[in-house]
Amino acid sequence: MWGPPPRRIRTGTAGTTELGMGIHGEPGLRTTRHLTAAELTDELVGNLLPELPEPPPGGRGWVAVLLNGLGRTKYEELFVVYRQVNRRLREAGLRPFRPEVGEFVTSFDMAGVSLSLMLLDDELAELYDAPCDTPAFRSLPGRTRPGTTNGRRRRPQHPPRQRHLTRRPMRRPTRGSTCG
């Protein structure tokens, strides 16, 4: 075997929560008692908000939200946490832009959540909202966006920019070829 021996994945003690733990069990920032959804959200959002840049003057205050379940967290629990995240962001004057809640990066038998936030200006919002279809992430046209209600389009505040999407068929590599 090459390299150092593998480290045992860190497991928490009963009744505790590890904050900042890595996706593969790397030690976190600190260990605390189990937290309610509201307490956990206060901790997560409270630590991330000061790290966000100041919104541009006259900006819309949009923030991309990705709430990730680590593999063993039930979807019901994710949406309970998201409800609190949404509340905290709105209290801070930010508007969640097409939030993503689900399992995006998981680890075998790992319970918990990770939260990613990104402040968006108009250009980043348009790029974030563009359709994509990759093995790791899929965002398809026709999803509800901030300018919509229940999937029905509201009158936009400004005319949308034209978007052109060219889809090329994937080419299978030939025998002996390399990808990249």
PDB file of C-alpha atoms in Angstrom:
ATOM      1  CA  MET A   1       0.000   0.000   0.000  1.00  0.00           C
ATOM      2  CA  TRP A   2       1.335   3.437  -0.916  1.00  0.00           C
ATOM      3  CA  GLY A   3       1.090   6.538   1.231  1.00  0.00           C
ATOM      4  CA  PRO A   4      -0.050   6.936   4.807  1.00  0.00           C
ATOM      5  CA  PRO A   5      -2.559   4.464   6.227  1.00  0.00           C
ATOM      6  CA  PRO A   6      -6.188   5.515   5.712  1.00  0.00           C
ATOM      7  CA  ARG A   7      -7.741   7.441   8.581  1.00  0.00           C
ATOM      8  CA  ARG A   8     -10.899   6.164  10.153  1.00  0.00           C
ATOM      9  CA  ILE A   9     -13.964   8.183   9.202  1.00  0.00           C
ATOM     10  CA  ARG A  10     -14.902  10.363  12.117  1.00  0.00           C
ATOM     11  CA  THR A  11     -18.144   9.472  13.842  1.00  0.00           C
ATOM     12  CA  GLY A  12     -19.838  11.737  16.325  1.00  0.00           C
ATOM     13  CA  THR A  13     -20.799  10.816  19.836  1.00  0.00           C
ATOM     14  CA  ALA A  14     -24.465  10.241  20.541  1.00  0.00           C
ATOM     15  CA  GLY A  15     -26.330  13.494  21.120  1.00  0.00           C
ATOM     16  CA  THR A  16     -23.745  15.716  19.407  1.00  0.00           C
ATOM     17  CA  THR A  17     -23.489  17.593  16.113  1.00  0.00           C
ATOM     18  CA  GLU A  18     -20.203  18.314  14.359  1.00  0.00           C
ATOM     19  CA  LEU A  19     -20.155  21.679  12.580  1.00  0.00           C
ATOM     20  CA  GLY A  20     -17.885  22.063   9.571  1.00  0.00           C
ATOM     21  CA  MET A  21     -17.162  18.354   9.145  1.00  0.00           C
ATOM     22  CA  GLY A  22     -15.763  17.411   5.734  1.00  0.00           C
ATOM     23  CA  ILE A  23     -17.720  15.293   3.256  1.00  0.00           C
ATOM     24  CA  HIS A  24     -15.462  12.309   3.965  1.00  0.00           C
ATOM     25  CA  GLY A  25     -15.534  12.657   7.746  1.00  0.00           C
ATOM     26  CA  GLU A  26     -12.679  15.141   8.136  1.00  0.00           C
ATOM     27  CA  PRO A  27     -12.834  16.863  11.536  1.00  0.00           C
ATOM     28  CA  GLY A  28     -15.031  19.934  11.722  1.00  0.00           C
ATOM     29  CA  LEU A  29     -14.687  23.307  13.369  1.00  0.00           C
ATOM     30  CA  ARG A  30     -16.389  22.301  16.574  1.00  0.00           C
ATOM     31  CA  THR A  31     -18.676  19.779  18.230  1.00  0.00           C
ATOM     32  CA  THR A  32     -21.872  20.847  19.971  1.00  0.00           C
ATOM     33  CA  ARG A  33     -25.032  19.273  21.343  1.00  0.00           C
ATOM     34  CA  HIS A  34     -27.721  18.285  18.829  1.00  0.00           C
ATOM     35  CA  LEU A  35     -29.336  21.407  17.388  1.00  0.00           C
ATOM     36  CA  THR A  36     -32.897  22.059  16.293  1.00  0.00           C
ATOM     37  CA  ALA A  37     -33.455  23.029  12.642  1.00  0.00           C
ATOM     38  CA  ALA A  38     -33.740  26.695  13.666  1.00  0.00           C
ATOM     39  CA  GLU A  39     -30.541  26.549  15.755  1.00  0.00           C
ATOM     40  CA  LEU A  40     -28.626  24.740  13.007  1.00  0.00           C
ATOM     41  CA  THR A  41     -29.807  27.277  10.431  1.00  0.00           C
ATOM     42  CA  ASP A  42     -28.862  30.190  12.685  1.00  0.00           C
ATOM     43  CA  GLU A  43     -25.404  28.642  12.996  1.00  0.00           C
ATOM     44  CA  LEU A  44     -24.964  27.938   9.258  1.00  0.00           C
ATOM     45  CA  VAL A  45     -26.467  31.141   7.857  1.00  0.00           C
ATOM     46  CA  GLY A  46     -25.000  33.225  10.676  1.00  0.00           C
ATOM     47  CA  ASN A  47     -21.495  32.036   9.758  1.00  0.00           C
ATOM     48  CA  LEU A  48     -21.978  32.410   5.985  1.00  0.00           C
ATOM     49  CA  LEU A  49     -23.657  35.848   5.786  1.00  0.00           C
ATOM     50  CA  PRO A  50     -20.568  37.801   6.904  1.00  0.00           C
ATOM     51  CA  GLU A  51     -18.556  35.989   4.202  1.00  0.00           C
ATOM     52  CA  LEU A  52     -20.828  37.179   1.355  1.00  0.00           C
ATOM     53  CA  PRO A  53     -19.704  40.304  -0.504  1.00  0.00           C
ATOM     54  CA  GLU A  54     -21.806  43.438  -0.186  1.00  0.00           C
ATOM     55  CA  PRO A  55     -24.700  43.455  -2.691  1.00  0.00           C
ATOM     56  CA  PRO A  56     -24.127  45.945  -5.514  1.00  0.00           C
ATOM     57  CA  PRO A  57     -25.971  49.267  -5.113  1.00  0.00           C
ATOM     58  CA  GLY A  58     -29.403  48.935  -6.665  1.00  0.00           C
ATOM     59  CA  GLY A  59     -28.972  45.155  -6.843  1.00  0.00           C
ATOM     60  CA  ARG A  60     -31.864  42.776  -6.411  1.00  0.00           C
ATOM     61  CA  GLY A  61     -30.394  40.987  -3.400  1.00  0.00           C
ATOM     62  CA  TRP A  62     -30.583  37.587  -5.064  1.00  0.00           C
ATOM     63  CA  VAL A  63     -28.646  34.745  -3.517  1.00  0.00           C
ATOM     64  CA  ALA A  64     -28.200  31.258  -4.999  1.00  0.00           C
ATOM     65  CA  VAL A  65     -28.894  28.602  -2.362  1.00  0.00           C
ATOM     66  CA  LEU A  66     -27.734  24.995  -2.495  1.00  0.00           C
ATOM     67  CA  LEU A  67     -28.814  22.910   0.502  1.00  0.00           C
ATOM     68  CA  ASN A  68     -27.192  19.503   0.175  1.00  0.00           C
ATOM     69  CA  GLY A  69     -28.151  16.346   2.038  1.00  0.00           C
ATOM     70  CA  LEU A  70     -25.079  14.235   2.705  1.00  0.00           C
ATOM     71  CA  GLY A  71     -26.744  10.896   1.933  1.00  0.00           C
ATOM     72  CA  ARG A  72     -28.632   9.726   5.000  1.00  0.00           C
ATOM     73  CA  THR A  73     -30.652  12.882   5.651  1.00  0.00           C
ATOM     74  CA  LYS A  74     -34.326  12.570   4.769  1.00  0.00           C
ATOM     75  CA  TYR A  75     -35.813  15.017   2.280  1.00  0.00           C
ATOM     76  CA  GLU A  76     -38.407  16.072   4.852  1.00  0.00           C
ATOM     77  CA  GLU A  77     -35.560  17.166   7.133  1.00  0.00           C
ATOM     78  CA  LEU A  78     -33.868  19.041   4.289  1.00  0.00           C
ATOM     79  CA  PHE A  79     -37.027  21.040   3.601  1.00  0.00           C
ATOM     80  CA  VAL A  80     -37.487  21.817   7.304  1.00  0.00           C
ATOM     81  CA  VAL A  81     -33.937  23.231   7.315  1.00  0.00           C
ATOM     82  CA  TYR A  82     -34.532  25.081   4.015  1.00  0.00           C
ATOM     83  CA  ARG A  83     -37.618  26.784   5.436  1.00  0.00           C
ATOM     84  CA  GLN A  84     -35.426  28.221   8.186  1.00  0.00           C
ATOM     85  CA  VAL A  85     -32.663  29.161   5.697  1.00  0.00           C
ATOM     86  CA  ASN A  86     -35.236  31.032   3.580  1.00  0.00           C
ATOM     87  CA  ARG A  87     -36.517  32.867   6.668  1.00  0.00           C
ATOM     88  CA  ARG A  88     -33.021  33.901   7.788  1.00  0.00           C
ATOM     89  CA  LEU A  89     -31.987  35.093   4.327  1.00  0.00           C
ATOM     90  CA  ARG A  90     -35.150  37.177   3.916  1.00  0.00           C
ATOM     91  CA  GLU A  91     -34.600  38.698   7.364  1.00  0.00           C
ATOM     92  CA  ALA A  92     -31.140  39.733   6.113  1.00  0.00           C
ATOM     93  CA  GLY A  93     -32.724  41.415   3.054  1.00  0.00           C
ATOM     94  CA  LEU A  94     -31.709  38.673   0.606  1.00  0.00           C
ATOM     95  CA  ARG A  95     -33.980  36.831  -1.843  1.00  0.00           C
ATOM     96  CA  PRO A  96     -33.266  33.157  -2.588  1.00  0.00           C
ATOM     97  CA  PHE A  97     -32.892  32.656  -6.343  1.00  0.00           C
ATOM     98  CA  ARG A  98     -33.984  29.240  -7.648  1.00  0.00           C
ATOM     99  CA  PRO A  99     -32.942  27.362  -4.498  1.00  0.00           C
ATOM    100  CA  GLU A 100     -31.713  23.813  -4.913  1.00  0.00           C
ATOM    101  CA  VAL A 101     -32.543  21.341  -2.135  1.00  0.00           C
ATOM    102  CA  GLY A 102     -31.498  17.713  -2.502  1.00  0.00           C
ATOM    103  CA  GLU A 103     -28.581  15.311  -2.562  1.00  0.00           C
ATOM    104  CA  PHE A 104     -25.836  16.702  -4.782  1.00  0.00           C
ATOM    105  CA  VAL A 105     -22.614  15.583  -3.060  1.00  0.00           C
ATOM    106  CA  THR A 106     -23.062  12.590  -0.785  1.00  0.00           C
ATOM    107  CA  SER A 107     -20.933  10.229   1.220  1.00  0.00           C
ATOM    108  CA  PHE A 108     -21.731   6.664   2.163  1.00  0.00           C
ATOM    109  CA  ASP A 109     -23.947   6.546   5.256  1.00  0.00           C
ATOM    110  CA  MET A 110     -23.280  10.204   6.176  1.00  0.00           C
ATOM    111  CA  ALA A 111     -26.062  12.155   7.871  1.00  0.00           C
ATOM    112  CA  GLY A 112     -26.189  15.934   7.821  1.00  0.00           C
ATOM    113  CA  VAL A 113     -26.399  18.916   5.505  1.00  0.00           C
ATOM    114  CA  SER A 114     -24.126  21.390   3.788  1.00  0.00           C
ATOM    115  CA  LEU A 115     -25.205  24.885   2.778  1.00  0.00           C
ATOM    116  CA  SER A 116     -23.701  26.941  -0.053  1.00  0.00           C
ATOM    117  CA  LEU A 117     -24.670  30.558  -0.776  1.00  0.00           C
ATOM    118  CA  MET A 118     -23.614  32.795  -3.673  1.00  0.00           C
ATOM    119  CA  LEU A 119     -24.647  36.417  -4.117  1.00  0.00           C
ATOM    120  CA  LEU A 120     -25.909  37.026  -7.675  1.00  0.00           C
ATOM    121  CA  ASP A 121     -25.941  40.133  -9.829  1.00  0.00           C
ATOM    122  CA  ASP A 122     -28.051  40.160 -13.020  1.00  0.00           C
ATOM    123  CA  GLU A 123     -25.322  38.554 -15.138  1.00  0.00           C
ATOM    124  CA  LEU A 124     -24.599  35.750 -12.651  1.00  0.00           C
ATOM    125  CA  ALA A 125     -28.338  35.156 -12.173  1.00  0.00           C
ATOM    126  CA  GLU A 126     -28.771  34.698 -15.924  1.00  0.00           C
ATOM    127  CA  LEU A 127     -25.835  32.285 -16.076  1.00  0.00           C
ATOM    128  CA  TYR A 128     -27.021  30.391 -12.992  1.00  0.00           C
ATOM    129  CA  ASP A 129     -30.476  30.082 -14.538  1.00  0.00           C
ATOM    130  CA  ALA A 130     -29.217  28.735 -17.883  1.00  0.00           C
ATOM    131  CA  PRO A 131     -30.195  25.143 -18.692  1.00  0.00           C
ATOM    132  CA  CYS A 132     -27.546  22.490 -18.133  1.00  0.00           C
ATOM    133  CA  ASP A 133     -27.480  18.718 -18.259  1.00  0.00           C
ATOM    134  CA  THR A 134     -24.390  17.105 -16.750  1.00  0.00           C
ATOM    135  CA  PRO A 135     -23.831  13.887 -14.818  1.00  0.00           C
ATOM    136  CA  ALA A 136     -23.403  15.841 -11.574  1.00  0.00           C
ATOM    137  CA  PHE A 137     -26.076  18.543 -11.939  1.00  0.00           C
ATOM    138  CA  ARG A 138     -29.159  19.083 -14.071  1.00  0.00           C
ATOM    139  CA  SER A 139     -31.120  22.277 -14.544  1.00  0.00           C
ATOM    140  CA  LEU A 140     -33.749  22.136 -17.241  1.00  0.00           C
ATOM    141  CA  PRO A 141     -35.742  24.941 -18.904  1.00  0.00           C
ATOM    142  CA  GLY A 142     -39.257  25.582 -17.682  1.00  0.00           C
ATOM    143  CA  ARG A 143     -38.498  25.503 -13.972  1.00  0.00           C
ATOM    144  CA  THR A 144     -40.076  28.126 -11.771  1.00  0.00           C
ATOM    145  CA  ARG A 145     -37.883  31.220 -11.543  1.00  0.00           C
ATOM    146  CA  PRO A 146     -38.123  34.411  -9.450  1.00  0.00           C
ATOM    147  CA  GLY A 147     -40.282  36.063 -12.141  1.00  0.00           C
ATOM    148  CA  THR A 148     -42.879  33.299 -11.950  1.00  0.00           C
ATOM    149  CA  THR A 149     -45.638  32.139  -9.672  1.00  0.00           C
ATOM    150  CA  ASN A 150     -46.697  28.501  -9.647  1.00  0.00           C
ATOM    151  CA  GLY A 151     -45.017  28.013 -13.010  1.00  0.00           C
ATOM    152  CA  ARG A 152     -46.998  30.838 -14.701  1.00  0.00           C
ATOM    153  CA  ARG A 153     -44.919  33.711 -16.007  1.00  0.00           C
ATOM    154  CA  ARG A 154     -45.475  37.144 -14.505  1.00  0.00           C
ATOM    155  CA  ARG A 155     -44.794  40.296 -16.455  1.00  0.00           C
ATOM    156  CA  PRO A 156     -41.028  40.905 -16.233  1.00  0.00           C
ATOM    157  CA  GLN A 157     -39.753  44.171 -14.778  1.00  0.00           C
ATOM    158  CA  HIS A 158     -37.383  44.493 -17.723  1.00  0.00           C
ATOM    159  CA  PRO A 159     -37.313  42.651 -21.053  1.00  0.00           C
ATOM    160  CA  PRO A 160     -35.388  39.377 -20.811  1.00  0.00           C
ATOM    161  CA  ARG A 161     -32.263  38.918 -22.883  1.00  0.00           C
ATOM    162  CA  GLN A 162     -32.386  36.437 -25.718  1.00  0.00           C
ATOM    163  CA  ARG A 163     -30.778  33.136 -24.865  1.00  0.00           C
ATOM    164  CA  HIS A 164     -29.505  30.797 -27.512  1.00  0.00           C
ATOM    165  CA  LEU A 165     -28.684  27.250 -26.568  1.00  0.00           C
ATOM    166  CA  THR A 166     -26.989  25.015 -29.064  1.00  0.00           C
ATOM    167  CA  ARG A 167     -27.063  21.366 -28.185  1.00  0.00           C
ATOM    168  CA  ARG A 168     -24.450  19.196 -29.821  1.00  0.00           C
ATOM    169  CA  PRO A 169     -24.770  15.426 -29.699  1.00  0.00           C
ATOM    170  CA  MET A 170     -22.171  13.723 -27.532  1.00  0.00           C
ATOM    171  CA  ARG A 171     -19.511  11.877 -29.453  1.00  0.00           C
ATOM    172  CA  ARG A 172     -18.411   8.534 -28.092  1.00  0.00           C
ATOM    173  CA  PRO A 173     -14.639   8.148 -27.898  1.00  0.00           C
ATOM    174  CA  THR A 174     -13.202   5.754 -30.440  1.00  0.00           C
ATOM    175  CA  ARG A 175     -11.087   2.866 -29.312  1.00  0.00           C
ATOM    176  CA  GLY A 176      -7.649   4.046 -28.251  1.00  0.00           C
ATOM    177  CA  SER A 177      -8.619   7.728 -28.070  1.00  0.00           C
ATOM    178  CA  THR A 178      -8.320   9.781 -24.923  1.00  0.00           C
ATOM    179  CA  CYS A 179     -10.828  12.205 -23.517  1.00  0.00           C
ATOM    180  CA  GLY A 180      -9.832  15.787 -22.910  1.00  0.00           C
TER     181      GLY A 180
END
